[in-house]
mmCIF file with all atom_site columns, C-alpha atoms in Angstrom:
data_model
loop_
_atom_site.group_PDB
_atom_site.id
_atom_site.type_symbol
_atom_site.label_atom_id
_atom_site.label_alt_id
_atom_site.label_comp_id
_atom_site.label_asym_id
_atom_site.label_entity_id
_atom_site.label_seq_id
_atom_site.pdbx_PDB_ins_code
_atom_site.Cartn_x
_atom_site.Cartn_y
_atom_site.Cartn_z
_atom_site.occupancy
_atom_site.B_iso_or_equiv
_atom_site.pdbx_formal_charge
_atom_site.auth_seq_id
_atom_site.auth_comp_id
_atom_site.auth_asym_id
_atom_site.auth_atom_id
_atom_site.pdbx_PDB_model_num
ATOM 1   C CA . GLY U 1 1   ? 199.025 -35.290 -303.856 1.00 67.00 ? 1   GLY U CA 1
ATOM 2   C CA . ALA U 1 2   ? 195.578 -33.839 -304.223 1.00 72.00 ? 2   ALA U CA 1
ATOM 3   C CA . VAL U 1 3   ? 195.043 -30.864 -306.472 1.00 89.00 ? 3   VAL U CA 1
ATOM 4   C CA . VAL U 1 4   ? 193.377 -27.606 -305.540 1.00 92.00 ? 4   VAL U CA 1
ATOM 5   C CA . SER U 1 5   ? 193.033 -25.061 -308.296 1.00 94.00 ? 5   SER U CA 1
ATOM 6   C CA . GLN U 1 6   ? 192.335 -21.361 -307.944 1.00 95.00 ? 6   GLN U CA 1
ATOM 7   C CA . HIS U 1 7   ? 191.112 -19.030 -310.626 1.00 96.00 ? 7   HIS U CA 1
ATOM 8   C CA . PRO U 1 8   ? 192.127 -16.463 -311.576 1.00 97.00 ? 8   PRO U CA 1
ATOM 9   C CA . SER U 1 9   ? 195.826 -16.497 -310.710 1.00 95.00 ? 9   SER U CA 1
ATOM 10  C CA . TRP U 1 10  ? 195.886 -12.732 -310.732 1.00 96.00 ? 10  TRP U CA 1
ATOM 11  C CA . VAL U 1 11  ? 193.329 -9.992  -311.179 1.00 97.00 ? 11  VAL U CA 1
ATOM 12  C CA . ILE U 1 12  ? 193.365 -6.210  -311.318 1.00 97.00 ? 12  ILE U CA 1
ATOM 13  C CA . CYS U 1 13  ? 190.160 -4.352  -310.570 1.00 96.00 ? 13  CYS U CA 1
ATOM 14  C CA . LYS U 1 14  ? 189.023 -0.816  -309.975 1.00 97.00 ? 14  LYS U CA 1
ATOM 15  C CA . SER U 1 15  ? 188.065 0.479   -306.564 1.00 97.00 ? 15  SER U CA 1
ATOM 16  C CA . GLY U 1 16  ? 184.434 -0.105  -305.809 1.00 97.00 ? 16  GLY U CA 1
ATOM 17  C CA . THR U 1 17  ? 184.012 -3.145  -308.000 1.00 97.00 ? 17  THR U CA 1
ATOM 18  C CA . SER U 1 18  ? 183.624 -6.758  -306.896 1.00 97.00 ? 18  SER U CA 1
ATOM 19  C CA . VAL U 1 19  ? 185.896 -9.660  -307.685 1.00 98.00 ? 19  VAL U CA 1
ATOM 20  C CA . LYS U 1 20  ? 185.151 -13.367 -307.461 1.00 97.00 ? 20  LYS U CA 1
ATOM 21  C CA . ILE U 1 21  ? 187.849 -15.949 -306.809 1.00 98.00 ? 21  ILE U CA 1
ATOM 22  C CA . GLU U 1 22  ? 187.176 -19.636 -307.359 1.00 97.00 ? 22  GLU U CA 1
ATOM 23  C CA . CYS U 1 23  ? 188.731 -22.537 -305.476 1.00 96.00 ? 23  CYS U CA 1
ATOM 24  C CA . ARG U 1 24  ? 188.208 -26.019 -306.854 1.00 95.00 ? 24  ARG U CA 1
ATOM 25  C CA . SER U 1 25  ? 189.247 -29.395 -305.561 1.00 93.00 ? 25  SER U CA 1
ATOM 26  C CA . LEU U 1 26  ? 189.981 -31.258 -308.772 1.00 92.00 ? 26  LEU U CA 1
ATOM 27  C CA . ASP U 1 27  ? 190.386 -34.829 -307.610 1.00 90.00 ? 27  ASP U CA 1
ATOM 28  C CA . PHE U 1 28  ? 188.654 -35.014 -304.269 1.00 90.00 ? 28  PHE U CA 1
ATOM 29  C CA . GLN U 1 29  ? 185.570 -33.755 -302.509 1.00 91.00 ? 29  GLN U CA 1
ATOM 30  C CA . ALA U 1 30  ? 186.066 -31.065 -299.923 1.00 87.00 ? 30  ALA U CA 1
ATOM 31  C CA . THR U 1 31  ? 183.217 -30.459 -297.507 1.00 87.00 ? 31  THR U CA 1
ATOM 32  C CA . THR U 1 32  ? 185.369 -27.830 -295.870 1.00 90.00 ? 32  THR U CA 1
ATOM 33  C CA . MET U 1 33  ? 187.712 -25.339 -297.455 1.00 93.00 ? 33  MET U CA 1
ATOM 34  C CA . PHE U 1 34  ? 189.655 -22.521 -295.898 1.00 94.00 ? 34  PHE U CA 1
ATOM 35  C CA . TRP U 1 35  ? 190.501 -19.072 -297.202 1.00 96.00 ? 35  TRP U CA 1
ATOM 36  C CA . TYR U 1 36  ? 193.704 -17.302 -296.213 1.00 96.00 ? 36  TYR U CA 1
ATOM 37  C CA . ARG U 1 37  ? 195.063 -13.865 -297.002 1.00 97.00 ? 37  ARG U CA 1
ATOM 38  C CA . GLN U 1 38  ? 198.726 -13.019 -297.298 1.00 94.00 ? 38  GLN U CA 1
ATOM 39  C CA . PHE U 1 39  ? 200.100 -9.495  -297.546 1.00 91.00 ? 39  PHE U CA 1
ATOM 40  C CA . PRO U 1 40  ? 203.540 -9.011  -299.152 1.00 88.00 ? 40  PRO U CA 1
ATOM 41  C CA . LYS U 1 41  ? 206.341 -10.508 -297.105 1.00 86.00 ? 41  LYS U CA 1
ATOM 42  C CA . GLN U 1 42  ? 203.924 -11.461 -294.362 1.00 91.00 ? 42  GLN U CA 1
ATOM 43  C CA . SER U 1 43  ? 202.399 -14.640 -293.070 1.00 93.00 ? 43  SER U CA 1
ATOM 44  C CA . LEU U 1 44  ? 199.138 -16.276 -294.032 1.00 94.00 ? 44  LEU U CA 1
ATOM 45  C CA . MET U 1 45  ? 196.140 -15.285 -291.971 1.00 95.00 ? 45  MET U CA 1
ATOM 46  C CA . LEU U 1 46  ? 193.016 -17.396 -291.889 1.00 94.00 ? 46  LEU U CA 1
ATOM 47  C CA . MET U 1 47  ? 190.004 -15.430 -293.061 1.00 96.00 ? 47  MET U CA 1
ATOM 48  C CA . ALA U 1 48  ? 187.190 -17.932 -292.993 1.00 95.00 ? 48  ALA U CA 1
ATOM 49  C CA . THR U 1 49  ? 186.119 -21.543 -293.061 1.00 93.00 ? 49  THR U CA 1
ATOM 50  C CA . SER U 1 50  ? 183.925 -22.429 -296.010 1.00 91.00 ? 50  SER U CA 1
ATOM 51  C CA . ASN U 1 51  ? 181.389 -25.177 -295.331 1.00 89.00 ? 51  ASN U CA 1
ATOM 52  C CA . GLU U 1 52  ? 179.592 -26.959 -298.145 1.00 89.00 ? 52  GLU U CA 1
ATOM 53  C CA . GLY U 1 53  ? 175.874 -26.287 -297.967 1.00 86.00 ? 53  GLY U CA 1
ATOM 54  C CA . SER U 1 54  ? 176.015 -23.930 -295.004 1.00 88.00 ? 54  SER U CA 1
ATOM 55  C CA . LYS U 1 55  ? 177.242 -20.511 -293.992 1.00 91.00 ? 55  LYS U CA 1
ATOM 56  C CA . ALA U 1 56  ? 180.918 -19.770 -293.775 1.00 93.00 ? 56  ALA U CA 1
ATOM 57  C CA . THR U 1 57  ? 182.575 -19.159 -290.440 1.00 94.00 ? 57  THR U CA 1
ATOM 58  C CA . TYR U 1 58  ? 184.605 -15.966 -290.346 1.00 96.00 ? 58  TYR U CA 1
ATOM 59  C CA . GLU U 1 59  ? 187.613 -15.212 -288.175 1.00 94.00 ? 59  GLU U CA 1
ATOM 60  C CA . GLN U 1 60  ? 187.520 -12.290 -285.830 1.00 93.00 ? 60  GLN U CA 1
ATOM 61  C CA . GLY U 1 61  ? 188.028 -9.013  -287.625 1.00 93.00 ? 61  GLY U CA 1
ATOM 62  C CA . VAL U 1 62  ? 187.045 -10.295 -291.071 1.00 95.00 ? 62  VAL U CA 1
ATOM 63  C CA . GLU U 1 63  ? 184.004 -8.540  -292.516 1.00 94.00 ? 63  GLU U CA 1
ATOM 64  C CA . LYS U 1 64  ? 181.561 -11.177 -293.710 1.00 93.00 ? 64  LYS U CA 1
ATOM 65  C CA . ASP U 1 65  ? 179.619 -8.672  -295.802 1.00 95.00 ? 65  ASP U CA 1
ATOM 66  C CA . LYS U 1 66  ? 182.771 -7.651  -297.611 1.00 96.00 ? 66  LYS U CA 1
ATOM 67  C CA . PHE U 1 67  ? 184.205 -11.115 -298.176 1.00 97.00 ? 67  PHE U CA 1
ATOM 68  C CA . LEU U 1 68  ? 181.334 -13.255 -299.372 1.00 96.00 ? 68  LEU U CA 1
ATOM 69  C CA . ILE U 1 69  ? 181.964 -16.981 -299.359 1.00 95.00 ? 69  ILE U CA 1
ATOM 70  C CA . ASN U 1 70  ? 179.826 -19.530 -301.129 1.00 92.00 ? 70  ASN U CA 1
ATOM 71  C CA . HIS U 1 71  ? 180.436 -23.287 -301.038 1.00 91.00 ? 71  HIS U CA 1
ATOM 72  C CA . ALA U 1 72  ? 177.651 -24.612 -303.209 1.00 84.00 ? 72  ALA U CA 1
ATOM 73  C CA . SER U 1 73  ? 179.216 -27.952 -304.137 1.00 90.00 ? 73  SER U CA 1
ATOM 74  C CA . LEU U 1 74  ? 181.727 -30.424 -302.763 1.00 91.00 ? 74  LEU U CA 1
ATOM 75  C CA . THR U 1 75  ? 184.366 -29.253 -305.204 1.00 93.00 ? 75  THR U CA 1
ATOM 76  C CA . LEU U 1 76  ? 183.902 -25.495 -305.403 1.00 95.00 ? 76  LEU U CA 1
ATOM 77  C CA . SER U 1 77  ? 184.160 -22.607 -302.982 1.00 95.00 ? 77  SER U CA 1
ATOM 78  C CA . THR U 1 78  ? 184.116 -18.997 -304.078 1.00 96.00 ? 78  THR U CA 1
ATOM 79  C CA . LEU U 1 79  ? 185.325 -15.844 -302.372 1.00 97.00 ? 79  LEU U CA 1
ATOM 80  C CA . THR U 1 80  ? 183.861 -12.558 -303.572 1.00 97.00 ? 80  THR U CA 1
ATOM 81  C CA . VAL U 1 81  ? 185.570 -9.368  -302.506 1.00 98.00 ? 81  VAL U CA 1
ATOM 82  C CA . THR U 1 82  ? 182.820 -6.748  -302.647 1.00 97.00 ? 82  THR U CA 1
ATOM 83  C CA . SER U 1 83  ? 183.359 -3.022  -303.114 1.00 97.00 ? 83  SER U CA 1
ATOM 84  C CA . ALA U 1 84  ? 187.083 -3.610  -303.308 1.00 97.00 ? 84  ALA U CA 1
ATOM 85  C CA . HIS U 1 85  ? 189.496 -0.975  -302.070 1.00 96.00 ? 85  HIS U CA 1
ATOM 86  C CA . PRO U 1 86  ? 193.278 -0.696  -302.516 1.00 96.00 ? 86  PRO U CA 1
ATOM 87  C CA . GLU U 1 87  ? 193.811 -2.023  -298.993 1.00 95.00 ? 87  GLU U CA 1
ATOM 88  C CA . ASP U 1 88  ? 192.173 -5.281  -300.111 1.00 96.00 ? 88  ASP U CA 1
ATOM 89  C CA . SER U 1 89  ? 195.087 -5.855  -302.477 1.00 96.00 ? 89  SER U CA 1
ATOM 90  C CA . SER U 1 90  ? 196.640 -9.084  -301.315 1.00 96.00 ? 90  SER U CA 1
ATOM 91  C CA . PHE U 1 91  ? 197.399 -12.701 -302.130 1.00 96.00 ? 91  PHE U CA 1
ATOM 92  C CA . TYR U 1 92  ? 194.366 -14.881 -301.438 1.00 97.00 ? 92  TYR U CA 1
ATOM 93  C CA . ILE U 1 93  ? 194.913 -18.613 -300.966 1.00 96.00 ? 93  ILE U CA 1
ATOM 94  C CA . CYS U 1 94  ? 192.452 -21.431 -300.418 1.00 95.00 ? 94  CYS U CA 1
ATOM 95  C CA . THR U 1 95  ? 192.971 -24.912 -299.056 1.00 93.00 ? 95  THR U CA 1
ATOM 96  C CA . GLY U 1 96  ? 191.022 -28.115 -299.262 1.00 90.00 ? 96  GLY U CA 1
ATOM 97  C CA . GLU U 1 97  ? 191.469 -30.956 -296.829 1.00 84.00 ? 97  GLU U CA 1
ATOM 98  C CA . ARG U 1 98  ? 191.883 -34.568 -297.886 1.00 82.00 ? 98  ARG U CA 1
ATOM 99  C CA . ASN U 1 99  ? 192.885 -37.374 -295.556 1.00 78.00 ? 99  ASN U CA 1
ATOM 100 C CA . THR U 1 100 ? 193.738 -34.852 -292.834 1.00 77.00 ? 100 THR U CA 1
ATOM 101 C CA . GLU U 1 101 ? 196.199 -33.002 -295.060 1.00 81.00 ? 101 GLU U CA 1
ATOM 102 C CA . ALA U 1 102 ? 195.648 -29.457 -296.313 1.00 86.00 ? 102 ALA U CA 1
ATOM 103 C CA . PHE U 1 103 ? 196.266 -28.905 -300.014 1.00 89.00 ? 103 PHE U CA 1
ATOM 104 C CA . PHE U 1 104 ? 196.808 -25.335 -301.097 1.00 91.00 ? 104 PHE U CA 1
ATOM 105 C CA . GLY U 1 105 ? 195.688 -23.646 -304.245 1.00 93.00 ? 105 GLY U CA 1
ATOM 106 C CA . GLN U 1 106 ? 198.243 -21.660 -306.171 1.00 93.00 ? 106 GLN U CA 1
ATOM 107 C CA . GLY U 1 107 ? 196.841 -18.405 -304.885 1.00 94.00 ? 107 GLY U CA 1
ATOM 108 C CA . THR U 1 108 ? 195.220 -15.353 -306.458 1.00 96.00 ? 108 THR U CA 1
ATOM 109 C CA . ARG U 1 109 ? 197.009 -12.023 -306.563 1.00 96.00 ? 109 ARG U CA 1
ATOM 110 C CA . LEU U 1 110 ? 194.415 -9.253  -306.265 1.00 97.00 ? 110 LEU U CA 1
ATOM 111 C CA . THR U 1 111 ? 195.398 -5.695  -307.063 1.00 97.00 ? 111 THR U CA 1
ATOM 112 C CA . VAL U 1 112 ? 192.818 -2.971  -306.561 1.00 97.00 ? 112 VAL U CA 1
ATOM 113 C CA . VAL U 1 113 ? 193.575 0.300   -308.334 1.00 97.00 ? 113 VAL U CA 1
ATOM 114 C CA . GLN N 2 1   ? 193.862 -17.456 -283.139 1.00 49.00 ? 1   GLN N CA 1
ATOM 115 C CA . GLN N 2 2   ? 196.696 -18.445 -280.884 1.00 54.00 ? 2   GLN N CA 1
ATOM 116 C CA . GLN N 2 3   ? 200.060 -17.250 -282.020 1.00 88.00 ? 3   GLN N CA 1
ATOM 117 C CA . VAL N 2 4   ? 202.920 -19.257 -283.441 1.00 96.00 ? 4   VAL N CA 1
ATOM 118 C CA . LYS N 2 5   ? 206.249 -17.461 -283.240 1.00 96.00 ? 5   LYS N CA 1
ATOM 119 C CA . GLN N 2 6   ? 208.927 -18.201 -285.810 1.00 97.00 ? 6   GLN N CA 1
ATOM 120 C CA . SER N 2 7   ? 212.595 -17.269 -286.009 1.00 97.00 ? 7   SER N CA 1
ATOM 121 C CA . PRO N 2 8   ? 214.761 -16.152 -287.613 1.00 97.00 ? 8   PRO N CA 1
ATOM 122 C CA . GLN N 2 9   ? 213.008 -13.808 -290.007 1.00 96.00 ? 9   GLN N CA 1
ATOM 123 C CA . SER N 2 10  ? 215.738 -14.378 -292.570 1.00 97.00 ? 10  SER N CA 1
ATOM 124 C CA . LEU N 2 11  ? 218.562 -16.867 -292.894 1.00 98.00 ? 11  LEU N CA 1
ATOM 125 C CA . ILE N 2 12  ? 221.538 -17.116 -295.214 1.00 98.00 ? 12  ILE N CA 1
ATOM 126 C CA . VAL N 2 13  ? 223.517 -20.331 -295.456 1.00 98.00 ? 13  VAL N CA 1
ATOM 127 C CA . GLN N 2 14  ? 226.144 -21.687 -297.761 1.00 98.00 ? 14  GLN N CA 1
ATOM 128 C CA . LYS N 2 15  ? 225.480 -24.595 -300.067 1.00 98.00 ? 15  LYS N CA 1
ATOM 129 C CA . GLY N 2 16  ? 225.905 -27.833 -298.179 1.00 97.00 ? 16  GLY N CA 1
ATOM 130 C CA . GLY N 2 17  ? 225.251 -26.233 -294.815 1.00 98.00 ? 17  GLY N CA 1
ATOM 131 C CA . ILE N 2 18  ? 222.469 -26.867 -292.327 1.00 98.00 ? 18  ILE N CA 1
ATOM 132 C CA . SER N 2 19  ? 219.501 -24.509 -292.186 1.00 98.00 ? 19  SER N CA 1
ATOM 133 C CA . ILE N 2 20  ? 217.657 -24.367 -288.867 1.00 98.00 ? 20  ILE N CA 1
ATOM 134 C CA . ILE N 2 21  ? 214.347 -22.598 -288.323 1.00 98.00 ? 21  ILE N CA 1
ATOM 135 C CA . ASN N 2 22  ? 212.601 -22.505 -284.977 1.00 98.00 ? 22  ASN N CA 1
ATOM 136 C CA . CYS N 2 23  ? 208.993 -22.117 -283.908 1.00 98.00 ? 23  CYS N CA 1
ATOM 137 C CA . ALA N 2 24  ? 207.238 -21.825 -280.574 1.00 98.00 ? 24  ALA N CA 1
ATOM 138 C CA . TYR N 2 25  ? 203.545 -22.082 -279.821 1.00 97.00 ? 25  TYR N CA 1
ATOM 139 C CA . GLU N 2 26  ? 201.207 -21.301 -276.960 1.00 94.00 ? 26  GLU N CA 1
ATOM 140 C CA . ASN N 2 27  ? 198.073 -23.353 -277.497 1.00 92.00 ? 27  ASN N CA 1
ATOM 141 C CA . THR N 2 28  ? 198.487 -26.769 -275.878 1.00 92.00 ? 28  THR N CA 1
ATOM 142 C CA . ALA N 2 29  ? 195.523 -28.015 -277.896 1.00 91.00 ? 29  ALA N CA 1
ATOM 143 C CA . PHE N 2 30  ? 197.609 -27.920 -281.056 1.00 93.00 ? 30  PHE N CA 1
ATOM 144 C CA . ASP N 2 31  ? 198.365 -31.449 -282.188 1.00 91.00 ? 31  ASP N CA 1
ATOM 145 C CA . TYR N 2 32  ? 199.557 -31.068 -285.748 1.00 92.00 ? 32  TYR N CA 1
ATOM 146 C CA . PHE N 2 33  ? 202.679 -29.158 -286.737 1.00 94.00 ? 33  PHE N CA 1
ATOM 147 C CA . PRO N 2 34  ? 203.451 -28.836 -290.450 1.00 94.00 ? 34  PRO N CA 1
ATOM 148 C CA . TRP N 2 35  ? 206.155 -26.962 -292.272 1.00 96.00 ? 35  TRP N CA 1
ATOM 149 C CA . TYR N 2 36  ? 205.490 -25.322 -295.615 1.00 95.00 ? 36  TYR N CA 1
ATOM 150 C CA . GLN N 2 37  ? 207.736 -24.057 -298.370 1.00 96.00 ? 37  GLN N CA 1
ATOM 151 C CA . GLN N 2 38  ? 206.597 -21.135 -300.485 1.00 95.00 ? 38  GLN N CA 1
ATOM 152 C CA . PHE N 2 39  ? 208.145 -19.730 -303.622 1.00 94.00 ? 39  PHE N CA 1
ATOM 153 C CA . PRO N 2 40  ? 207.265 -16.195 -304.780 1.00 90.00 ? 40  PRO N CA 1
ATOM 154 C CA . GLY N 2 41  ? 203.818 -15.963 -306.328 1.00 88.00 ? 41  GLY N CA 1
ATOM 155 C CA . LYS N 2 42  ? 202.922 -19.530 -305.397 1.00 90.00 ? 42  LYS N CA 1
ATOM 156 C CA . GLY N 2 43  ? 200.823 -21.147 -302.719 1.00 90.00 ? 43  GLY N CA 1
ATOM 157 C CA . PRO N 2 44  ? 202.574 -22.951 -299.850 1.00 92.00 ? 44  PRO N CA 1
ATOM 158 C CA . ALA N 2 45  ? 203.514 -26.593 -300.308 1.00 91.00 ? 45  ALA N CA 1
ATOM 159 C CA . LEU N 2 46  ? 203.715 -29.074 -297.450 1.00 91.00 ? 46  LEU N CA 1
ATOM 160 C CA . LEU N 2 47  ? 207.257 -30.182 -296.683 1.00 94.00 ? 47  LEU N CA 1
ATOM 161 C CA . ILE N 2 48  ? 206.910 -32.305 -293.594 1.00 94.00 ? 48  ILE N CA 1
ATOM 162 C CA . ALA N 2 49  ? 204.634 -32.510 -290.575 1.00 93.00 ? 49  ALA N CA 1
ATOM 163 C CA . ILE N 2 50  ? 204.761 -33.976 -287.082 1.00 94.00 ? 50  ILE N CA 1
ATOM 164 C CA . ARG N 2 51  ? 202.410 -34.838 -284.254 1.00 92.00 ? 51  ARG N CA 1
ATOM 165 C CA . PRO N 2 52  ? 203.236 -34.459 -280.548 1.00 90.00 ? 52  PRO N CA 1
ATOM 166 C CA . ASP N 2 53  ? 203.580 -38.188 -279.962 1.00 91.00 ? 53  ASP N CA 1
ATOM 167 C CA . VAL N 2 54  ? 207.029 -38.239 -281.560 1.00 93.00 ? 54  VAL N CA 1
ATOM 168 C CA . SER N 2 55  ? 210.056 -36.059 -280.924 1.00 95.00 ? 55  SER N CA 1
ATOM 169 C CA . GLU N 2 56  ? 211.590 -36.239 -284.368 1.00 97.00 ? 56  GLU N CA 1
ATOM 170 C CA . LYS N 2 57  ? 210.606 -36.972 -287.926 1.00 97.00 ? 57  LYS N CA 1
ATOM 171 C CA . LYS N 2 58  ? 212.912 -37.168 -290.902 1.00 97.00 ? 58  LYS N CA 1
ATOM 172 C CA . GLU N 2 59  ? 212.092 -37.140 -294.580 1.00 95.00 ? 59  GLU N CA 1
ATOM 173 C CA . GLY N 2 60  ? 215.069 -36.943 -296.868 1.00 96.00 ? 60  GLY N CA 1
ATOM 174 C CA . ARG N 2 61  ? 217.057 -33.805 -296.064 1.00 97.00 ? 61  ARG N CA 1
ATOM 175 C CA . PHE N 2 62  ? 214.278 -32.382 -293.899 1.00 97.00 ? 62  PHE N CA 1
ATOM 176 C CA . THR N 2 63  ? 213.936 -33.132 -290.193 1.00 97.00 ? 63  THR N CA 1
ATOM 177 C CA . ILE N 2 64  ? 211.450 -31.816 -287.645 1.00 97.00 ? 64  ILE N CA 1
ATOM 178 C CA . SER N 2 65  ? 212.467 -31.817 -284.008 1.00 97.00 ? 65  SER N CA 1
ATOM 179 C CA . PHE N 2 66  ? 209.631 -31.454 -281.505 1.00 97.00 ? 66  PHE N CA 1
ATOM 180 C CA . ASN N 2 67  ? 209.831 -30.560 -277.823 1.00 96.00 ? 67  ASN N CA 1
ATOM 181 C CA . LYS N 2 68  ? 206.390 -30.874 -276.292 1.00 94.00 ? 68  LYS N CA 1
ATOM 182 C CA . SER N 2 69  ? 207.331 -29.656 -272.823 1.00 94.00 ? 69  SER N CA 1
ATOM 183 C CA . ALA N 2 70  ? 208.948 -26.532 -274.215 1.00 96.00 ? 70  ALA N CA 1
ATOM 184 C CA . LYS N 2 71  ? 206.219 -26.083 -276.825 1.00 96.00 ? 71  LYS N CA 1
ATOM 185 C CA . GLN N 2 72  ? 208.815 -25.691 -279.519 1.00 97.00 ? 72  GLN N CA 1
ATOM 186 C CA . PHE N 2 73  ? 209.569 -27.323 -282.825 1.00 98.00 ? 73  PHE N CA 1
ATOM 187 C CA . SER N 2 74  ? 212.183 -26.782 -285.456 1.00 98.00 ? 74  SER N CA 1
ATOM 188 C CA . LEU N 2 75  ? 212.998 -27.574 -289.057 1.00 98.00 ? 75  LEU N CA 1
ATOM 189 C CA . HIS N 2 76  ? 216.458 -28.702 -290.058 1.00 98.00 ? 76  HIS N CA 1
ATOM 190 C CA . ILE N 2 77  ? 217.449 -28.729 -293.702 1.00 98.00 ? 77  ILE N CA 1
ATOM 191 C CA . MET N 2 78  ? 220.586 -30.773 -294.219 1.00 98.00 ? 78  MET N CA 1
ATOM 192 C CA . ASP N 2 79  ? 222.935 -30.256 -297.150 1.00 98.00 ? 79  ASP N CA 1
ATOM 193 C CA . SER N 2 80  ? 221.104 -27.062 -298.088 1.00 98.00 ? 80  SER N CA 1
ATOM 194 C CA . GLN N 2 81  ? 220.949 -26.317 -301.805 1.00 98.00 ? 81  GLN N CA 1
ATOM 195 C CA . PRO N 2 82  ? 220.339 -23.090 -303.761 1.00 97.00 ? 82  PRO N CA 1
ATOM 196 C CA . GLY N 2 83  ? 217.033 -24.592 -304.893 1.00 97.00 ? 83  GLY N CA 1
ATOM 197 C CA . ASP N 2 84  ? 215.941 -24.595 -301.250 1.00 97.00 ? 84  ASP N CA 1
ATOM 198 C CA . SER N 2 85  ? 215.931 -20.789 -301.307 1.00 98.00 ? 85  SER N CA 1
ATOM 199 C CA . ALA N 2 86  ? 212.335 -19.914 -300.456 1.00 97.00 ? 86  ALA N CA 1
ATOM 200 C CA . THR N 2 87  ? 210.154 -18.750 -297.602 1.00 97.00 ? 87  THR N CA 1
ATOM 201 C CA . TYR N 2 88  ? 209.427 -21.348 -294.965 1.00 98.00 ? 88  TYR N CA 1
ATOM 202 C CA . PHE N 2 89  ? 206.430 -21.265 -292.665 1.00 97.00 ? 89  PHE N CA 1
ATOM 203 C CA . CYS N 2 90  ? 205.741 -23.338 -289.622 1.00 97.00 ? 90  CYS N CA 1
ATOM 204 C CA . ALA N 2 91  ? 202.130 -23.833 -288.691 1.00 95.00 ? 91  ALA N CA 1
ATOM 205 C CA . ALA N 2 92  ? 199.972 -25.517 -286.118 1.00 94.00 ? 92  ALA N CA 1
ATOM 206 C CA . SER N 2 93  ? 196.409 -26.678 -285.817 1.00 92.00 ? 93  SER N CA 1
ATOM 207 C CA . GLU N 2 94  ? 194.180 -28.523 -283.392 1.00 88.00 ? 94  GLU N CA 1
ATOM 208 C CA . THR N 2 95  ? 193.054 -30.881 -286.110 1.00 75.00 ? 95  THR N CA 1
ATOM 209 C CA . SER N 2 96  ? 195.429 -31.784 -288.901 1.00 67.00 ? 96  SER N CA 1
ATOM 210 C CA . GLY N 2 97  ? 194.864 -29.983 -292.152 1.00 62.00 ? 97  GLY N CA 1
ATOM 211 C CA . SER N 2 98  ? 192.383 -27.459 -290.893 1.00 73.00 ? 98  SER N CA 1
ATOM 212 C CA . ARG N 2 99  ? 192.407 -23.949 -289.439 1.00 87.00 ? 99  ARG N CA 1
ATOM 213 C CA . LEU N 2 100 ? 196.136 -23.550 -289.586 1.00 92.00 ? 100 LEU N CA 1
ATOM 214 C CA . THR N 2 101 ? 197.868 -20.865 -287.549 1.00 93.00 ? 101 THR N CA 1
ATOM 215 C CA . PHE N 2 102 ? 201.056 -19.835 -289.314 1.00 95.00 ? 102 PHE N CA 1
ATOM 216 C CA . GLY N 2 103 ? 204.338 -18.501 -288.057 1.00 96.00 ? 103 GLY N CA 1
ATOM 217 C CA . GLU N 2 104 ? 205.705 -15.279 -289.466 1.00 95.00 ? 104 GLU N CA 1
ATOM 218 C CA . GLY N 2 105 ? 207.874 -16.990 -292.056 1.00 96.00 ? 105 GLY N CA 1
ATOM 219 C CA . THR N 2 106 ? 211.617 -17.306 -292.673 1.00 97.00 ? 106 THR N CA 1
ATOM 220 C CA . GLN N 2 107 ? 213.236 -16.158 -295.872 1.00 97.00 ? 107 GLN N CA 1
ATOM 221 C CA . LEU N 2 108 ? 215.974 -18.699 -296.571 1.00 98.00 ? 108 LEU N CA 1
ATOM 222 C CA . THR N 2 109 ? 218.753 -17.940 -299.016 1.00 98.00 ? 109 THR N CA 1
ATOM 223 C CA . VAL N 2 110 ? 221.252 -20.643 -299.869 1.00 98.00 ? 110 VAL N CA 1
ATOM 224 C CA . ASN N 2 111 ? 224.332 -19.260 -301.562 1.00 96.00 ? 111 ASN N CA 1
ATOM 225 C CA . PRO N 2 112 ? 226.101 -21.379 -304.189 1.00 94.00 ? 112 PRO N CA 1
#
């Protein structure tokens, strides 16, 4: 199957700082990528749709100024958590779509202390 | 997002048994219903998926049953193995592969 890679796999940051998470499609081009958030022992919730060359589309309740998404190329989307707070600690997962199938990255565990 | 309800929350089966997880949805525009397996600390991996034009799909030990009129679908894992112990999520979308709405997840434990 297609490969989607996230970096970093885990990150610890201090409250008030910003963290950038990268999502790369390694063997296909993804004009659209999706970002999900998963709290411990909970389901995945869609945060936003990342569109190459245009603004991301955010789900209701997701702060676009806090979760900055950039999709500057067909193989890379980034999610920046700005002014992180402990409640932003979560597992962030991206997906890229190829041939109508969603391929998930391995996820990024963010811990804000 | 429309909701997808999943049950049970947790499931314990013996090795060789059948694991059954159920999901129900509300949005009749959904036309793609995948099941994902997730191990701790990892992203979900697609197990099997179905579209509403068929009532059943089987791949190896995994079978999806789909009831369009009841807006329900289920995953059956035959001959369950300890290596199947993981969290399973059903999902649905209006267009395959995109904007997935996930169920709450089922923690499956298969005892040796």
